């Protein structure tokens, strides 16, 4: 029996861990005629459909997320029209809740909720035995998860790969789908290190992103893994999502020993408004998180990201600006995200209580709340765009440091720059060239600085331009 597992990735830099997990389970069950097809959202739809049809599979499994669900459903619909005898399964977080949105679709045979390994094997067994498939199947936790390995081979071409050392999360953040699960199942430190060592077979520099919701939930285990990665046998870059408030002195000592470029840490701060954090059940010490982040950043060897979410309960525009300012100097990169009202989460169920209105189409981004108007959120999107552009690959790092160290509010700077661009150039930010943006940055910066600092500011921007561009820098006058 031929089985095809399908996932639409955001770009060619990404890979899909989900379909690799399913393939490992199917291979172990004896379904070795299983292939993976993983194009990107940017690929031509007709070419992707042609590849699916060419596969001539008996069973197709589609991996569904908020970023790919629309195109995935369109492909599944057309595939069923062309291959009516094939069975089509949907699985993944986007279809695991409010399932009637998908079970009623005539071109879908089965929707799998929860973990997919055991359910997909069971469905393959039913199909092989000539039994009808159910409309809905709930996947049980995969007992073999702890021993399945890393799922990637030496032929992997992507620069970013994913690894899962634990499933579940000890926290119950109301905006996160992990709040719907109970308990954490984690591989041992020894097995995790053995799995990570297999990535050394992949040539060239790659980043291994651990998708664990809170990698250091077990601090003792986390320290064992970090100590192991200090060894010379591990040469890749490793990305962890952690709770900074759980770091102890030994963690700081271990992390400070890594060479620059080997470790990336992501910390979900989300807000510094205590009432907001309590409303979304995010019980953490904000002061401890920021203190730990500042300490990690000061050491300089670990690349650190801090995450904020706009649109949470009890956070108005002024409160979000304070959260932004509280966080900005505590990380190498500040990521400004927007609440996604995901099906199945407590916040989705309680949205009316907070006046949260979100888009009805994926990714279900917040449109307004009792504390933020649509216009204010739109303005925050503009701030986010400028933040991303100026932080991208550190192209403006020296100039940003110079100007922000001389302004009272980082948020005020980015907001002011947004207004300046809107008044001097009506184009969308993505249409403004890099050279033009440098000149706008200098012109706006001059409005914030004393005249005797303009030449020094220009020298920092010249250094930034030369480090990122091969062209001659513009004249900053």
XYZ file of C-alpha atoms in Angstrom:
477
model
C 0.000 0.000 0.000
C 1.355 3.393 -0.991
C 1.175 6.202 1.585
C 2.080 9.846 0.958
C 2.625 12.291 3.786
C 2.280 15.936 2.823
C 3.266 19.205 4.496
C 3.383 22.737 3.146
C 6.332 24.610 4.626
C 6.620 28.361 4.982
C 9.808 28.440 2.903
C 12.617 26.239 1.630
C 14.588 27.051 4.784
C 12.079 25.051 6.836
C 11.322 21.361 7.114
C 8.330 19.500 8.552
C 9.024 17.407 11.638
C 5.440 16.110 11.792
C 5.533 14.060 8.601
C 8.902 12.611 9.558
C 7.476 11.430 12.865
C 4.580 9.788 11.047
C 6.861 8.130 8.510
C 8.976 6.634 11.291
C 5.861 5.148 12.899
C 4.580 3.781 9.579
C 7.976 2.311 8.687
C 8.107 0.569 12.073
C 4.645 -0.866 11.439
C 5.762 -2.312 8.106
C 4.372 0.360 5.778
C 7.672 0.998 4.073
C 6.193 2.309 0.816
C 5.744 5.737 2.380
C 7.022 8.974 0.918
C 7.147 12.572 2.067
C 6.211 15.526 -0.124
C 6.947 18.939 1.407
C 6.798 21.906 -0.961
C 6.426 25.512 0.208
C 3.662 28.080 0.202
C 5.570 29.890 -2.533
C 5.531 26.968 -4.957
C 3.045 26.934 -7.833
C -0.173 25.238 -6.780
C -0.521 23.327 -10.050
C 3.010 21.933 -9.695
C 2.347 20.818 -6.130
C -0.913 19.168 -7.172
C 0.855 17.426 -10.044
C 3.378 15.955 -7.612
C 0.593 14.683 -5.364
C -1.261 13.079 -8.263
C 1.946 11.524 -9.591
C 2.438 9.826 -6.227
C -0.676 7.672 -6.870
C -0.968 6.878 -3.181
C -3.740 4.852 -1.599
C -3.606 7.044 1.503
C -2.637 10.718 1.745
C -1.926 12.366 5.095
C -1.957 16.168 5.213
C -0.237 18.026 8.063
C -2.314 21.099 8.960
C -1.243 24.312 10.685
C -2.644 27.833 10.772
C -0.145 29.031 8.170
C -0.923 26.346 5.569
C -4.519 25.233 6.149
C -6.151 27.224 3.327
C -3.810 26.026 0.586
C -3.782 22.519 2.079
C -7.579 22.244 1.862
C -7.596 23.547 -1.699
C -5.038 20.927 -2.701
C -6.913 18.165 -0.880
C -10.144 19.130 -2.646
C -8.549 19.044 -6.083
C -6.652 15.847 -5.316
C -9.881 14.087 -4.369
C -11.445 15.194 -7.643
C -8.546 13.731 -9.617
C -7.976 10.643 -7.450
C -11.418 9.829 -6.001
C -10.431 6.368 -4.743
C -7.578 7.695 -2.616
C -8.230 8.253 1.082
C -7.343 11.671 2.494
C -6.508 12.271 6.138
C -6.069 15.598 7.892
C -4.040 15.892 11.076
C -2.185 18.482 13.094
C -3.026 21.246 15.570
C -5.259 23.250 13.235
C -7.747 20.383 12.778
C -7.621 18.959 16.309
C -10.277 21.309 17.729
C -13.747 22.293 16.547
C -13.378 19.337 14.215
C -16.784 19.750 12.567
C -15.131 22.434 10.427
C -13.321 19.598 8.654
C -15.231 16.341 9.202
C -18.143 17.763 7.190
C -15.956 18.383 4.131
C -16.923 15.814 1.455
C -13.362 15.420 0.158
C -11.904 14.507 3.572
C -12.156 10.901 4.708
C -10.773 11.165 8.246
C -9.675 13.880 10.650
C -7.036 12.844 13.188
C -6.866 14.786 16.440
C -4.058 14.691 18.981
C -0.836 12.795 18.375
C -0.762 11.246 14.940
C 1.567 8.246 15.049
C -0.659 5.532 16.496
C -3.782 6.877 14.769
C -2.170 6.950 11.329
C -0.890 3.396 11.708
C -4.348 2.254 12.864
C -5.979 3.903 9.849
C -3.452 2.289 7.515
C -4.301 -1.073 9.090
C -8.019 -0.471 8.512
C -7.471 0.480 4.889
C -5.217 -2.529 4.289
C -7.918 -4.787 5.771
C -10.616 -3.226 3.581
C -12.440 -1.670 6.515
C -14.195 1.727 6.273
C -12.365 4.662 7.829
C -14.034 6.718 10.574
C -14.690 10.407 10.063
C -12.846 11.224 13.258
C -10.071 9.478 15.147
C -8.356 10.639 18.332
C -4.682 9.803 18.465
C -3.314 8.387 21.684
C 0.150 9.319 23.002
C 2.777 7.455 21.016
C 4.527 5.009 23.367
C 7.538 4.884 21.039
C 8.111 8.649 21.037
C 10.889 8.343 23.601
C 12.929 6.000 21.394
C 12.251 7.123 17.823
C 15.392 9.212 17.273
C 15.975 12.430 15.336
C 14.119 11.720 12.030
C 16.624 13.477 9.751
C 19.258 11.958 7.474
C 22.632 13.124 6.202
C 20.959 14.062 2.890
C 18.912 16.849 4.522
C 19.550 20.043 2.582
C 17.776 22.578 4.800
C 19.727 24.935 7.058
C 17.022 24.674 9.745
C 15.881 21.354 11.190
C 13.669 20.479 14.130
C 14.003 18.134 17.071
C 11.579 17.177 19.809
C 12.993 16.022 23.128
C 9.746 16.466 25.073
C 6.012 16.614 24.462
C 3.696 18.674 26.596
C 4.278 21.669 28.830
C 3.970 22.133 32.604
C 2.363 25.544 32.085
C -1.200 26.353 31.034
C -0.934 29.643 29.154
C -4.440 30.485 27.970
C -3.369 31.449 24.435
C -1.369 28.248 23.780
C -2.556 24.850 22.569
C -0.251 23.180 25.076
C -2.761 24.265 27.713
C -5.054 21.518 26.396
C -2.549 18.771 27.250
C -1.664 17.340 30.641
C 1.782 16.274 31.737
C 5.156 16.212 30.015
C 6.841 13.197 28.408
C 10.555 13.747 27.933
C 13.464 11.791 26.571
C 16.339 11.300 28.938
C 19.332 13.612 28.735
C 21.434 10.714 27.462
C 18.998 9.770 24.697
C 18.582 13.404 23.707
C 22.323 13.892 23.367
C 22.567 10.691 21.308
C 19.828 11.949 18.995
C 21.443 15.371 18.633
C 24.744 13.762 17.749
C 23.157 12.226 14.645
C 22.721 15.743 13.221
C 26.502 15.877 12.890
C 26.086 13.640 9.823
C 24.486 16.577 8.000
C 27.240 18.568 6.306
C 27.656 22.294 6.700
C 26.288 24.724 9.265
C 22.725 24.034 10.387
C 20.511 25.230 13.208
C 18.701 22.583 15.233
C 15.576 24.095 16.742
C 14.150 22.154 19.650
C 10.374 22.486 19.507
C 9.906 21.689 23.204
C 7.516 24.267 24.665
C 9.689 24.794 27.755
C 12.981 22.995 27.312
C 14.241 23.591 30.866
C 11.053 22.539 32.689
C 13.303 19.931 34.341
C 16.342 22.017 35.241
C 18.550 19.040 36.140
C 17.870 17.373 32.790
C 18.431 20.627 30.895
C 21.811 21.132 32.556
C 22.925 17.620 31.616
C 22.045 18.252 27.980
C 23.724 21.662 27.905
C 26.871 20.209 29.506
C 26.913 17.490 26.873
C 26.592 20.001 24.043
C 29.724 21.749 25.297
C 31.660 18.758 23.954
C 33.685 19.112 20.763
C 31.574 16.426 19.045
C 28.665 18.861 18.847
C 29.398 21.529 16.245
C 25.966 22.758 15.169
C 23.838 25.662 16.423
C 21.076 24.796 18.916
C 17.910 26.833 19.550
C 15.970 26.361 22.800
C 12.744 27.905 24.074
C 13.156 28.309 27.824
C 11.679 29.806 30.960
C 14.335 32.262 32.132
C 12.975 32.345 35.681
C 13.949 28.662 36.085
C 17.650 29.284 35.447
C 19.869 28.746 38.495
C 23.498 29.712 39.049
C 24.780 26.472 37.560
C 22.736 27.116 34.401
C 24.373 30.520 33.975
C 27.809 28.981 34.477
C 27.190 26.293 31.857
C 25.629 28.672 29.324
C 28.474 31.168 29.725
C 30.932 28.467 28.624
C 29.489 28.076 25.121
C 31.347 29.665 22.221
C 29.460 32.443 20.407
C 27.042 31.160 17.778
C 26.433 27.716 19.284
C 23.402 28.451 21.463
C 20.265 30.498 20.766
C 17.698 31.010 23.506
C 14.106 32.190 23.091
C 12.216 33.503 26.114
C 8.475 34.067 26.067
C 8.019 37.207 28.133
C 4.715 38.175 26.401
C 4.049 41.156 28.725
C 5.286 42.851 31.875
C 1.748 43.773 32.951
C 1.100 41.542 35.960
C -2.678 41.663 35.551
C -2.288 40.568 31.920
C -0.038 37.654 32.848
C -2.431 36.509 35.562
C -5.383 36.626 33.131
C -3.635 34.253 30.715
C -2.382 31.958 33.504
C 1.234 32.795 32.826
C 2.608 32.494 36.316
C 6.174 33.687 36.156
C 8.301 36.278 37.847
C 8.677 39.154 35.398
C 11.557 40.649 37.379
C 13.363 37.297 37.485
C 12.817 36.793 33.743
C 14.153 40.230 32.819
C 17.062 39.931 35.242
C 18.065 36.566 33.762
C 17.706 37.906 30.233
C 19.900 40.918 30.972
C 22.517 38.642 32.496
C 22.566 36.339 29.484
C 22.749 39.249 27.052
C 25.580 40.915 28.969
C 27.722 37.804 28.637
C 27.431 38.136 24.850
C 28.021 34.528 23.812
C 24.376 33.371 23.664
C 22.029 34.852 21.057
C 18.874 35.809 22.923
C 15.309 36.445 21.710
C 12.520 37.892 23.851
C 8.883 37.550 22.750
C 6.017 39.976 23.356
C 2.366 39.401 22.380
C 0.066 42.325 21.581
C -3.662 41.898 22.160
C -3.689 40.091 25.507
C -6.306 40.950 28.152
C -5.812 44.097 30.268
C -2.973 45.431 28.097
C -3.806 48.748 26.468
C -1.573 50.756 24.143
C 0.322 52.524 26.938
C 0.785 49.268 28.846
C 2.150 47.538 25.772
C 4.576 50.415 25.219
C 5.837 49.898 28.793
C 6.252 46.149 28.190
C 8.221 46.960 25.031
C 10.496 49.388 26.864
C 10.965 46.992 29.789
C 12.118 44.245 27.425
C 14.003 45.986 24.645
C 17.506 46.210 26.126
C 17.286 42.736 27.695
C 17.762 40.765 24.480
C 19.588 40.692 21.174
C 16.270 40.511 19.327
C 12.864 41.612 20.540
C 10.036 39.862 18.700
C 6.677 41.621 18.635
C 3.925 39.142 17.882
C 0.147 39.412 17.864
C -2.359 37.242 19.660
C -3.680 34.357 17.569
C -7.060 33.198 18.853
C -6.473 29.507 18.315
C -9.327 27.025 18.338
C -9.237 24.886 21.468
C -7.445 27.357 23.723
C -9.024 28.775 26.889
C -8.651 32.294 25.507
C -10.685 31.316 22.429
C -13.465 30.068 24.689
C -13.381 33.200 26.853
C -12.836 35.754 24.087
C -16.182 37.499 24.589
C -15.369 38.176 28.231
C -12.372 40.259 27.131
C -13.972 41.783 24.064
C -11.434 39.996 21.875
C -12.368 40.038 18.214
C -10.099 38.084 15.896
C -10.062 37.361 12.206
C -12.224 34.379 11.271
C -9.590 33.172 8.826
C -6.207 31.668 9.723
C -4.044 32.645 11.496
C -6.928 34.173 13.525
C -5.038 37.340 14.409
C -6.564 39.676 17.007
C -8.413 42.670 15.525
C -9.451 44.474 18.697
C -9.952 43.965 22.428
C -11.565 45.837 25.294
C -8.209 47.582 25.723
C -6.929 48.018 22.162
C -8.815 49.408 19.200
C -8.358 48.110 15.678
C -6.559 51.353 14.818
C -4.126 50.910 17.712
C -3.392 47.316 16.740
C -2.849 48.412 13.150
C -0.359 50.963 14.421
C 1.415 48.266 16.448
C 1.715 46.199 13.260
C 3.558 49.148 11.738
C 5.873 49.340 14.753
C 6.482 45.588 14.451
C 7.388 45.909 10.764
C 9.954 48.629 11.467
C 11.352 46.708 14.434
C 11.851 43.617 12.270
C 13.400 45.588 9.426
C 15.899 47.426 11.607
C 16.799 44.299 13.590
C 17.087 42.022 10.539
C 20.541 40.424 10.461
C 21.872 43.251 12.615
C 22.058 45.625 9.665
C 21.392 48.715 11.796
C 22.877 47.473 15.075
C 25.418 50.250 15.684
C 23.063 53.028 14.660
C 20.227 51.609 16.758
C 22.415 51.318 19.825
C 23.659 54.870 19.375
C 20.245 56.443 18.999
C 18.350 54.308 21.516
C 20.940 54.852 24.243
C 20.116 58.555 23.909
C 16.313 58.329 23.883
C 13.972 57.830 26.819
C 11.787 55.157 25.197
C 12.711 52.527 22.582
C 9.018 52.150 21.779
C 8.762 55.909 21.326
C 11.632 55.801 18.849
C 10.108 53.056 16.682
C 6.681 54.689 16.858
C 8.190 58.049 15.932
C 10.125 56.534 13.032
C 6.877 54.977 11.792
C 5.248 58.405 11.754
C 8.282 59.942 10.050
C 8.249 57.357 7.244
C 4.514 57.723 6.764
C 4.827 61.487 6.427
C 7.903 61.451 4.149
C 7.275 58.340 2.033
C 3.807 56.954 1.358
C 5.076 53.546 0.218
C 4.828 50.371 2.230
C 7.956 49.626 4.245
C 8.887 46.585 2.141
C 9.062 48.808 -0.948
C 11.620 51.151 0.595
C 15.125 50.135 -0.446
C 17.906 49.562 2.030
C 19.895 52.622 0.957
C 16.796 54.815 1.269
C 16.011 53.402 4.692
C 19.495 54.272 5.941
C 19.006 57.848 4.798
C 15.549 58.069 6.411
C 16.973 56.603 9.608
C 19.681 59.257 9.662
C 17.255 62.078 8.902
C 14.883 60.999 11.665
C 17.735 60.411 14.112
C 18.944 63.958 13.598
C 15.618 65.260 14.866
C 16.299 63.511 18.182
C 19.964 64.453 18.635
C 21.846 67.622 19.346
C 23.597 69.005 16.255
C 27.079 68.249 17.595
C 26.211 64.512 17.648
C 25.088 64.236 14.026
C 28.515 63.454 12.590
C 29.173 60.759 15.175
C 25.752 59.229 14.517
C 26.539 59.212 10.794
C 29.791 57.320 11.426
C 27.855 54.530 13.168
C 25.448 54.258 10.253
C 28.347 54.178 7.799
C 29.821 51.267 9.747
C 26.473 49.456 9.638
C 26.099 49.986 5.899
C 29.624 48.775 5.137
C 29.145 45.624 7.209
C 25.894 44.700 5.420
C 26.312 46.048 1.876
C 28.969 45.837 -0.832
C 28.010 49.213 -2.287
C 29.498 52.518 -1.277
C 27.562 54.008 1.662
C 25.329 57.001 1.030
C 26.339 60.477 2.115
C 24.802 61.217 5.487
C 24.408 64.980 5.425
